[in-house]
Short mmCIF file of C-alpha atoms in Angstrom, two decimals:
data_model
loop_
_atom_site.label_atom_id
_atom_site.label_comp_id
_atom_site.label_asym_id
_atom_site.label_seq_id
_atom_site.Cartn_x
_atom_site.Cartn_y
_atom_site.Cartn_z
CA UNK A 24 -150.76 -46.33 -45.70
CA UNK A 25 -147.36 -44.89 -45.68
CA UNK A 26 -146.79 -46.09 -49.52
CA UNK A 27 -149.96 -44.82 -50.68
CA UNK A 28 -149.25 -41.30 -49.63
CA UNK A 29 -145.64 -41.38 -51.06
CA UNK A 30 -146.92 -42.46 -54.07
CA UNK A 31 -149.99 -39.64 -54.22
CA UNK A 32 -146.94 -37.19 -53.22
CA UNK A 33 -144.70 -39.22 -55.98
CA UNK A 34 -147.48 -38.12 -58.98
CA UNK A 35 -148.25 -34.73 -57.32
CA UNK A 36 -144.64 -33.79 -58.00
CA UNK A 37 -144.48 -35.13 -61.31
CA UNK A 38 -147.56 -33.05 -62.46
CA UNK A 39 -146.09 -30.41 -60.94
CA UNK A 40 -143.31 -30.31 -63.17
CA UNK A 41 -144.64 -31.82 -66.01
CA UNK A 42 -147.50 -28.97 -66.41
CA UNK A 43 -145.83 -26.04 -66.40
CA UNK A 44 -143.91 -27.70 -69.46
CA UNK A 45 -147.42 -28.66 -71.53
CA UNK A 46 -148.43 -24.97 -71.00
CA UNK A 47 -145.11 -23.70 -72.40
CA UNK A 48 -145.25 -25.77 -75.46
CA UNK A 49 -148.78 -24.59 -76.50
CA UNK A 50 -148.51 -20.66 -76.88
CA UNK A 51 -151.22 -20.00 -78.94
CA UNK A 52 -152.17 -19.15 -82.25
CA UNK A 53 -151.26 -17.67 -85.20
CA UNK A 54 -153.83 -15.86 -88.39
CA UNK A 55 -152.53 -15.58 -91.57
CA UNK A 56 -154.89 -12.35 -93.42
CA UNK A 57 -154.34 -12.50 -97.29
CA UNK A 58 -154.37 -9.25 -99.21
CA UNK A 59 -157.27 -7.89 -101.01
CA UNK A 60 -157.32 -9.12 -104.42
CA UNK A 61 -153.95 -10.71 -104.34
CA UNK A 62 -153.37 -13.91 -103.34
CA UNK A 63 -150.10 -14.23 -101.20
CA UNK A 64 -150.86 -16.85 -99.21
CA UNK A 65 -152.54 -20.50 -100.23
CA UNK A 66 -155.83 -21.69 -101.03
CA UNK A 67 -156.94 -23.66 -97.86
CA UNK A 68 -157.94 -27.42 -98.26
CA UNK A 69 -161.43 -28.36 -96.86
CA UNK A 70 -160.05 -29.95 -94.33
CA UNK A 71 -157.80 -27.20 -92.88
CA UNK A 72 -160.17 -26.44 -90.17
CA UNK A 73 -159.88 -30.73 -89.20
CA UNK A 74 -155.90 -30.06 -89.66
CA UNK A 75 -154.94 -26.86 -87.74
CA UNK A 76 -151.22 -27.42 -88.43
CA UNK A 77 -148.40 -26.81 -85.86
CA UNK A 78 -145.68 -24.21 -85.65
CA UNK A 79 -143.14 -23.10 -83.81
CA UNK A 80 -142.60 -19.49 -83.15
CA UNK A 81 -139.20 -19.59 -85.41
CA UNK A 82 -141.25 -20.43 -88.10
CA UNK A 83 -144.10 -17.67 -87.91
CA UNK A 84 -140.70 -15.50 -87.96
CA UNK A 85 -139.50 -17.27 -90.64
CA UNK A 86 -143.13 -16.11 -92.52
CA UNK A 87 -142.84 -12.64 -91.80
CA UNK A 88 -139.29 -12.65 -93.27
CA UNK A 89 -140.46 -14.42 -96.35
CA UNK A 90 -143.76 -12.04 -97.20
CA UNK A 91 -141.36 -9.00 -96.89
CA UNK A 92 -139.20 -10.33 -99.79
CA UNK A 93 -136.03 -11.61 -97.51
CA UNK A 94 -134.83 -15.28 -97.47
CA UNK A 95 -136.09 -16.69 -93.97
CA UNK A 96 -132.91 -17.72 -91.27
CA UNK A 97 -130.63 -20.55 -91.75
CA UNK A 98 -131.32 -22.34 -88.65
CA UNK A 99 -134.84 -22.60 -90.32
CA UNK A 100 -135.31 -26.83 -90.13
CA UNK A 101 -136.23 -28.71 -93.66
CA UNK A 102 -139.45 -29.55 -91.78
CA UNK A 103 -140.42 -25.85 -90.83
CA UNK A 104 -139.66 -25.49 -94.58
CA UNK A 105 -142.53 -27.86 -96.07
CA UNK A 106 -145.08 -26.08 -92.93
CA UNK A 107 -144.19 -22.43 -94.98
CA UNK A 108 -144.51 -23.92 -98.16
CA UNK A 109 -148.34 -25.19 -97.00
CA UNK A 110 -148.52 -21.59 -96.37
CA UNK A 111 -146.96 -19.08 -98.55
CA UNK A 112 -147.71 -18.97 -102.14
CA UNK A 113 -144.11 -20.72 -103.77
CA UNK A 114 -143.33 -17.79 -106.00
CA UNK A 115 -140.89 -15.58 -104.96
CA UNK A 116 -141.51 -12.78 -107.76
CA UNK A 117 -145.54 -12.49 -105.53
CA UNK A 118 -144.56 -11.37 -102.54
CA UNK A 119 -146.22 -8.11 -100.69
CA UNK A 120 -143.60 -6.70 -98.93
CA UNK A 121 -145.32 -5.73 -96.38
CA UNK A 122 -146.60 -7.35 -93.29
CA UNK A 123 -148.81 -6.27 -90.25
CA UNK A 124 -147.33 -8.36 -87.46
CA UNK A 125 -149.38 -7.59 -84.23
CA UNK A 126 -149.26 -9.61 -80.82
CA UNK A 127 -152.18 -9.96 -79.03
CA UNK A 128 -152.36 -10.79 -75.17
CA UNK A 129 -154.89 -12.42 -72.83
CA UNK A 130 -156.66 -13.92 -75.81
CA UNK A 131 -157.99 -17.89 -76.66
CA UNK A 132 -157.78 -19.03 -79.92
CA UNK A 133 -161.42 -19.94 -79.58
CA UNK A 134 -162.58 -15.61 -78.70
CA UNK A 135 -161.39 -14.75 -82.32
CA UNK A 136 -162.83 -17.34 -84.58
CA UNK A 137 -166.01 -17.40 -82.73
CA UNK A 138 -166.93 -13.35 -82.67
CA UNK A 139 -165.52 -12.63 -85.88
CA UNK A 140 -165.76 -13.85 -89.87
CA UNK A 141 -162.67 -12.33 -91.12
CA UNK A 142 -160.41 -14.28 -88.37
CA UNK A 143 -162.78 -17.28 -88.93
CA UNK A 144 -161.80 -16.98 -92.92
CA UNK A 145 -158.16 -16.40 -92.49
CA UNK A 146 -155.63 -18.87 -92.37
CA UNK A 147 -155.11 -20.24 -88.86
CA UNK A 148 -152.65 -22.24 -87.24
CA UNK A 149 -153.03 -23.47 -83.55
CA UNK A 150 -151.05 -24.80 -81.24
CA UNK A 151 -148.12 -22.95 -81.70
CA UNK A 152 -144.85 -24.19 -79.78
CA UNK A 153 -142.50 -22.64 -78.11
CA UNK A 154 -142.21 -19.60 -75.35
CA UNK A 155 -138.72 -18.21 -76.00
CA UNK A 156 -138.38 -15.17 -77.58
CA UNK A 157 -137.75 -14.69 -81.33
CA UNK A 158 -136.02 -11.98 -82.86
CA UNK A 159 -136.60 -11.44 -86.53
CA UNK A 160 -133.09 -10.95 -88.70
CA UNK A 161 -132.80 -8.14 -91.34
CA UNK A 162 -129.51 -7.59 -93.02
CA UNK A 163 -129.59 -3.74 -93.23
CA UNK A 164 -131.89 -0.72 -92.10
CA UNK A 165 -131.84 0.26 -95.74
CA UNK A 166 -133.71 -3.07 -96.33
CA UNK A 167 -136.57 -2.53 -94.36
CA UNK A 168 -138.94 -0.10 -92.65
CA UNK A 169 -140.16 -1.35 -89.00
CA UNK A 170 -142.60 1.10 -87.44
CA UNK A 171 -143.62 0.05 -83.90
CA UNK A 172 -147.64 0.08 -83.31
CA UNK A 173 -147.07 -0.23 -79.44
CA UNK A 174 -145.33 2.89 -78.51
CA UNK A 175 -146.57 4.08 -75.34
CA UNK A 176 -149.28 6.79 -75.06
CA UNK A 177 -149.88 8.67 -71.64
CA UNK A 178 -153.36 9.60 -72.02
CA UNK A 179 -156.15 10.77 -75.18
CA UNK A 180 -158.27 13.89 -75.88
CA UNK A 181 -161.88 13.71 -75.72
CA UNK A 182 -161.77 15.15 -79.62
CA UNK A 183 -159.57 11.48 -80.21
CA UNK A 184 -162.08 9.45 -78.55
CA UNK A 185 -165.01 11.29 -80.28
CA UNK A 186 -163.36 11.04 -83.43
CA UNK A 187 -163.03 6.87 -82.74
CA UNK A 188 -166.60 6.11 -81.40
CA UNK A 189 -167.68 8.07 -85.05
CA UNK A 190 -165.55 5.54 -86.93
CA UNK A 191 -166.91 2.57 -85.11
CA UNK A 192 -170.38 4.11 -85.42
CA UNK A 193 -170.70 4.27 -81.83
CA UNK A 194 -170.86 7.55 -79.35
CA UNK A 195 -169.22 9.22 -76.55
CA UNK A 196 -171.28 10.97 -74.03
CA UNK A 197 -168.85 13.59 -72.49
CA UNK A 198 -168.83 14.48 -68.52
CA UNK A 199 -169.02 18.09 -68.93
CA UNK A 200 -168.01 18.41 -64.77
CA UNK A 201 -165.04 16.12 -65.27
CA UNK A 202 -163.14 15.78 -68.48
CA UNK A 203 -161.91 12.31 -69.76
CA UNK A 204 -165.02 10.57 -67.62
CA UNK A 205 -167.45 9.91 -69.89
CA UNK A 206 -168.74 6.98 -71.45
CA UNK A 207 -167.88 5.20 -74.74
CA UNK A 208 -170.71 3.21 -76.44
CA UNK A 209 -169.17 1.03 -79.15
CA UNK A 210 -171.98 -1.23 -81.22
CA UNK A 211 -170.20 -4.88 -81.65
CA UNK A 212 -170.47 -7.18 -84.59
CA UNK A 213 -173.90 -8.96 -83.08
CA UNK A 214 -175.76 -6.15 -82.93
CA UNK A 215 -175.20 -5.60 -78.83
CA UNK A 216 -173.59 -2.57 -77.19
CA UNK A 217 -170.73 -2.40 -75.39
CA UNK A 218 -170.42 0.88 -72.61
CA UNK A 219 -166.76 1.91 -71.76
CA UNK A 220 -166.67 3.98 -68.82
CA UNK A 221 -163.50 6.12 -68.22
CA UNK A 222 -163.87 6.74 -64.69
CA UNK A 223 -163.11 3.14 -64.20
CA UNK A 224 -159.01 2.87 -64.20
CA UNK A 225 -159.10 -0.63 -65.98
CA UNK A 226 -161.69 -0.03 -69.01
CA UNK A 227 -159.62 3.73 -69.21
CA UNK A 228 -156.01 1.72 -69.91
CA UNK A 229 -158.45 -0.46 -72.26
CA UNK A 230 -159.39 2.82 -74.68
CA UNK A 231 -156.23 4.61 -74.44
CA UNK A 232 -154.52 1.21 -75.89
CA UNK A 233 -157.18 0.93 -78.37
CA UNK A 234 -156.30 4.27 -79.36
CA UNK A 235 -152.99 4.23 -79.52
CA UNK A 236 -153.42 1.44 -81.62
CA UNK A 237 -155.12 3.07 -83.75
CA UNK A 238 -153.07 6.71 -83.97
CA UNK A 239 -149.70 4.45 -84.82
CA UNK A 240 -151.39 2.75 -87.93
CA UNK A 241 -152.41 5.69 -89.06
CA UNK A 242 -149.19 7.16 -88.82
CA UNK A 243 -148.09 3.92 -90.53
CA UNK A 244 -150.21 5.12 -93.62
CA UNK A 245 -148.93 8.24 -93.76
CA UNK A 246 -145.30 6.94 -93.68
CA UNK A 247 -146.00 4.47 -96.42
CA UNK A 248 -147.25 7.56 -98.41
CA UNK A 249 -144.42 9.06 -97.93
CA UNK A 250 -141.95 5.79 -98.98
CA UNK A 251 -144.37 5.39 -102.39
CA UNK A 252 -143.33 8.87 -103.09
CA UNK A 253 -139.28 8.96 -102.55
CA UNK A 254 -137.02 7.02 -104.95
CA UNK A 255 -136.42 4.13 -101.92
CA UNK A 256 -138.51 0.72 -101.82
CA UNK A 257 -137.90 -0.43 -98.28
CA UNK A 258 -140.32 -3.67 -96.90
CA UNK A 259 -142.53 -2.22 -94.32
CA UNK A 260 -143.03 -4.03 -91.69
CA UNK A 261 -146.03 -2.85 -89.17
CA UNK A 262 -144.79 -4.42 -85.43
CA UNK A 263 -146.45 -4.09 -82.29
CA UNK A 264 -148.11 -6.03 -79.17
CA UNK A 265 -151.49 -5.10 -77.78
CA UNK A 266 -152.11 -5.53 -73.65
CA UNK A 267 -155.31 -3.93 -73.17
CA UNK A 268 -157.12 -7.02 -72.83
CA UNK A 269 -154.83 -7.84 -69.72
CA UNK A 270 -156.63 -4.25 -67.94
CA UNK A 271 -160.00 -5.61 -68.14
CA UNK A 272 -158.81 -8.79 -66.79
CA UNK A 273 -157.48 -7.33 -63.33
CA UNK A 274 -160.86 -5.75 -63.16
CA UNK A 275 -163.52 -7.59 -60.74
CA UNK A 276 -166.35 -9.17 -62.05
CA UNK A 277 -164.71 -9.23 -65.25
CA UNK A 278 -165.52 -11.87 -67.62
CA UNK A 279 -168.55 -9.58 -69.26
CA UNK A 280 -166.46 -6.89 -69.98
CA UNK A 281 -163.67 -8.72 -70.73
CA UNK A 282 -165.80 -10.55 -73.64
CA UNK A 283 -167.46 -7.36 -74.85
CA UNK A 284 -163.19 -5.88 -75.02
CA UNK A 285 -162.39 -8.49 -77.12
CA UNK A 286 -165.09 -8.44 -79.31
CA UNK A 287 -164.09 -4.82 -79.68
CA UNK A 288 -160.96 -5.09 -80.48
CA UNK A 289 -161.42 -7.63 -83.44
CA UNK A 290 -164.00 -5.14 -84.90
CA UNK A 291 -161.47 -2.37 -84.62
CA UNK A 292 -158.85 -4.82 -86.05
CA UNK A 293 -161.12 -4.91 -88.92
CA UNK A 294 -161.08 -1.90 -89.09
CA UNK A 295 -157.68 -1.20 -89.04
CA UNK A 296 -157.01 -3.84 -91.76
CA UNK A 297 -159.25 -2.67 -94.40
CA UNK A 298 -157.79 0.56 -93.98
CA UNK A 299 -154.19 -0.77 -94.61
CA UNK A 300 -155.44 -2.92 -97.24
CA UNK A 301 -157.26 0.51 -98.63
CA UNK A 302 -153.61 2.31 -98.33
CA UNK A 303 -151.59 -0.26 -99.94
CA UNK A 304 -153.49 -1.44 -102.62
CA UNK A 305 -154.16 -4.97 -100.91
CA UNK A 306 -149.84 -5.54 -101.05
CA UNK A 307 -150.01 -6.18 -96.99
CA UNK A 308 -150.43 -9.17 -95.34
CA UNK A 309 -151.62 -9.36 -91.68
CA UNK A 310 -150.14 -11.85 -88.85
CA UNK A 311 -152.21 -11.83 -85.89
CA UNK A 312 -150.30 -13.49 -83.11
CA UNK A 313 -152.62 -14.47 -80.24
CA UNK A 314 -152.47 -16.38 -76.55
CA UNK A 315 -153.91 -16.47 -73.57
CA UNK A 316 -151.07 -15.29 -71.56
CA UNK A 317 -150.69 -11.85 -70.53
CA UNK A 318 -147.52 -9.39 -70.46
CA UNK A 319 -147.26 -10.03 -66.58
CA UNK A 320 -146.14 -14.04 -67.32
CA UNK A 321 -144.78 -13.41 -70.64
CA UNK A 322 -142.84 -10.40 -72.45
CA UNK A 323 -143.00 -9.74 -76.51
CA UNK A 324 -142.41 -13.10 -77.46
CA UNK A 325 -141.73 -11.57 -81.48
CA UNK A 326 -139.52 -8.74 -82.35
CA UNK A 327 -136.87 -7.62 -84.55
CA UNK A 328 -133.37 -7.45 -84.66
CA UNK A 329 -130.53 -5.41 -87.41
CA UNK A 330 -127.44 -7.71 -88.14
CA UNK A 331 -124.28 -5.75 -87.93
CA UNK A 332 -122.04 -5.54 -91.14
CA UNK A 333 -118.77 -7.44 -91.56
CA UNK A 334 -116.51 -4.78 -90.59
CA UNK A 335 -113.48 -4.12 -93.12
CA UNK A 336 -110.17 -5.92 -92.20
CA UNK A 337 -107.86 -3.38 -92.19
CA UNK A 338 -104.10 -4.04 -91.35
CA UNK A 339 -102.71 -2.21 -88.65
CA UNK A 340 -99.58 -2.67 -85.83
CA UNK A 341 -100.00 -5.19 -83.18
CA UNK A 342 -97.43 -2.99 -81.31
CA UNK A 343 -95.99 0.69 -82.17
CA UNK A 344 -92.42 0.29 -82.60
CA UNK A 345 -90.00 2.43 -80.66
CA UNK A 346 -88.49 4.23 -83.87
CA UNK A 347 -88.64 8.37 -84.78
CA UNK A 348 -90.41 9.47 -87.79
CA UNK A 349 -86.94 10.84 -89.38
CA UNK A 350 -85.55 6.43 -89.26
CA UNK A 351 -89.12 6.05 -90.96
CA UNK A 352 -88.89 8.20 -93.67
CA UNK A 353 -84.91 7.30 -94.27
CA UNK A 354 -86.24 3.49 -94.07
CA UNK A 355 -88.90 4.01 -96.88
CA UNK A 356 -86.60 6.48 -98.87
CA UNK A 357 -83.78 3.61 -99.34
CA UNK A 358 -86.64 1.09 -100.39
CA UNK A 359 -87.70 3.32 -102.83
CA UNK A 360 -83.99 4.29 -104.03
CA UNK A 361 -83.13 0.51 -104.20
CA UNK A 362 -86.33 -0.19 -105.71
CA UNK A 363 -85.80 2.34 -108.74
CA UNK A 364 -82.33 1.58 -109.47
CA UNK A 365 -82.89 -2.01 -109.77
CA UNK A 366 -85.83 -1.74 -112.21
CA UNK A 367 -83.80 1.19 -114.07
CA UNK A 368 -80.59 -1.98 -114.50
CA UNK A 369 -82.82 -4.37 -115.75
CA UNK A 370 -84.82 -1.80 -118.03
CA UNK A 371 -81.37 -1.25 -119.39
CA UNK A 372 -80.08 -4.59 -119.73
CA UNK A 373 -82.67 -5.83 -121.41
CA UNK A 374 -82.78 -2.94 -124.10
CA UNK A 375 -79.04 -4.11 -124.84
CA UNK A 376 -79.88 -7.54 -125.19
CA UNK A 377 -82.64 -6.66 -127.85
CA UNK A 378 -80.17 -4.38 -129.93
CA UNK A 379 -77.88 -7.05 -130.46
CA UNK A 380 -80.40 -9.86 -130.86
CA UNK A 381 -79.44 -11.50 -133.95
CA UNK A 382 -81.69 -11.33 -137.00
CA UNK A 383 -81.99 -14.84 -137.99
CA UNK A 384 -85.52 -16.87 -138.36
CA UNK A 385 -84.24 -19.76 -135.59
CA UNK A 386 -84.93 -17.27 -132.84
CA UNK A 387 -87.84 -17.35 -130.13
CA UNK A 388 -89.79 -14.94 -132.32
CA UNK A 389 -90.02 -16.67 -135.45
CA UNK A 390 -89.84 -20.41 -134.29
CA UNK A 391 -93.59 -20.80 -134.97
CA UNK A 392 -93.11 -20.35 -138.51
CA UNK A 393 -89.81 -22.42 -139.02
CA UNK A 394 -90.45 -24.25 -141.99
CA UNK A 395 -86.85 -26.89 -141.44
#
């Protein structure tokens, strides 16, 4: 009896410690979104959806650095190399430059393909490894621009949600008593309705990260606007995580609204990339970087980092030497006295030598046209 419940204890450890390791290794998934009317990425196979390739985290990096025009990191493995080149389009004259990288939290893999056809379309990769973070290398700031879509927002106008449910084709019915109470009816992609009450704190955090989402990429426009109009031709690189999700989850009762949240967000992400595609021309390619952890387990997993130059090496003292400045200057006036005469000796020796050089044709001068 005694052995069987050491050896129940025995494989209760070991799953213990083996699980927490499985769920570490499988992070997610990532969506590759070609541009409109230019093909940066390559044509899937039929079987793509029967493949769903692997990656590691370094090597979604590694993508991003690649579509903005920069040579991915060294520590990038010959292996990671051949999963890019199933990727990426091989010629590195077709590259956008620009790349929508966006984290999404509190997500499956299974949500996005299944409530929307543009996520269903693009290229996916599952099972992606790795939980550390990964910090994306750029040489210079010069090189690229890196505008953050997740910069906190306290709170939103009722003229900014107004203006939102209009683009989504959707309403907001005000609460005239209380302001920033009403309720947000957004239409989803299968004809149903979804009702986003901001009285409630959770579906409130929801909308004013849905917003904010928003108001950055649209600031992102008008920055690129402003970069096609100066003489510069930095990469642009659109970076930010999205937590909203993980609000509706702490809310009870939750899985309804939780569904209806998601489904909202992919439409606005639709939204949000045809407008970008609209603004640059189709040169933008979106990652969409999604798992099923939230920001309470996990922090941004992706981000960016600015290498520091190789600073100058400049000779200087180890140790200041115990000497005045009049001993300097009478040190490096005698160099330069010694210095002078013994140039001015040789300048002079050497002009005597060539006045009395004899003129004869067996000389130095003429011995490459000595006939004898």
């Amino acid at each position: 009896m005694e052995f069987r419940v050491c050896s129940v204890l025995s494989l209760f450890i070991i799953f213990f410690l083996i699980s927490p390791r499985a769920r570490s290794e499988d992070s997610g998934s990532v969506f590759f979104i070609d541009g409109t009317g230019h093909q940066f990425l390559r044509e899937r196979s039929p079987d793509h959806e029967v493949e769903k390739p692997s990656l590691l985290l370094q090597e979604v990096g590694a993508a991003v650095s690649i579509l903005l025009g920069f040579s991915p990191s060294s520590s990038l493995s010959a292996a990671g190399s051949s999963k890019l080149d199933e990727i990426l389009v091989p010629n590195p004259f077709k590259r956008p430059r620009a790349v929508l990288l966006l984290e999404v939290n509190g997500i499956d893999d299974r949500q996005i393909a299944q409530y929307n056809e543009m996520f269903s379309n693009a290229f996916r990769s599952t099972h992606i490894l790795g939980s550390d973070k990964v910090d994306i290398q750029f040489r210079d700031e010069d090189d690229v621009s890196v505008l953050l879509l997740d910069e906190p927002s306290k709170d939103c106008t009722e003229k900014e949600i107004s203006a939102f449910a209009s683009m989504m084709g959707g309403s907001y019915a005000s609460n005239t008593q209380e302001p920033l109470n009403g309720v947000l009816t957004i239409p989803l992609a299968n004809g149903a309705m979804v009702n986003l009450h901001m009285s409630k704190k959770s579906e409130r955090e929801y909308v004013v990260a849905l917003l904010s989402l928003v108001r950055n990429v649209e600031r992102a426009i008008q920055m690129h606007d402003d970069l096609s109009q100066s003489t510069r031709n930095p990469a642009e690189l659109l970076m930010g995580c999205f937590s909203g999700i993980k609000a509706l989850q702490e809310q009870d009762g939750a899985e309804s609204i939780v569904q209806d949240g998601v489904e909202l967000l992919l439409v606005t992400l639709t939204k949000i990339l045809g407008s970008l595609q609209e603004a640059y021309k189709g040169q933008i390619v979106g990652v969409i970087y999604s798992h099923s952890r939230t920001t309470q387990e996990l922090s941004k997993t992706l981000d960016f980092v600015f290498s520091s130059h190789n600073a100058a090496r400049l000779l200087a003292e180890d140790k200041a030497l115990n000497v005045s400045l009049a001993e300097v200057v009478f040190v490096r006036r005698t160099l330069a006295w010694v210095t002078g005469l013994i140039l001015l000796i040789s300048t002079l020796i050497g002009i005597c030598y060539l006045l009395n050089m004899p003129l004869t044709r067996d000389t130095l001068l003429y011995s490459n046209v000595k006939l004898d």
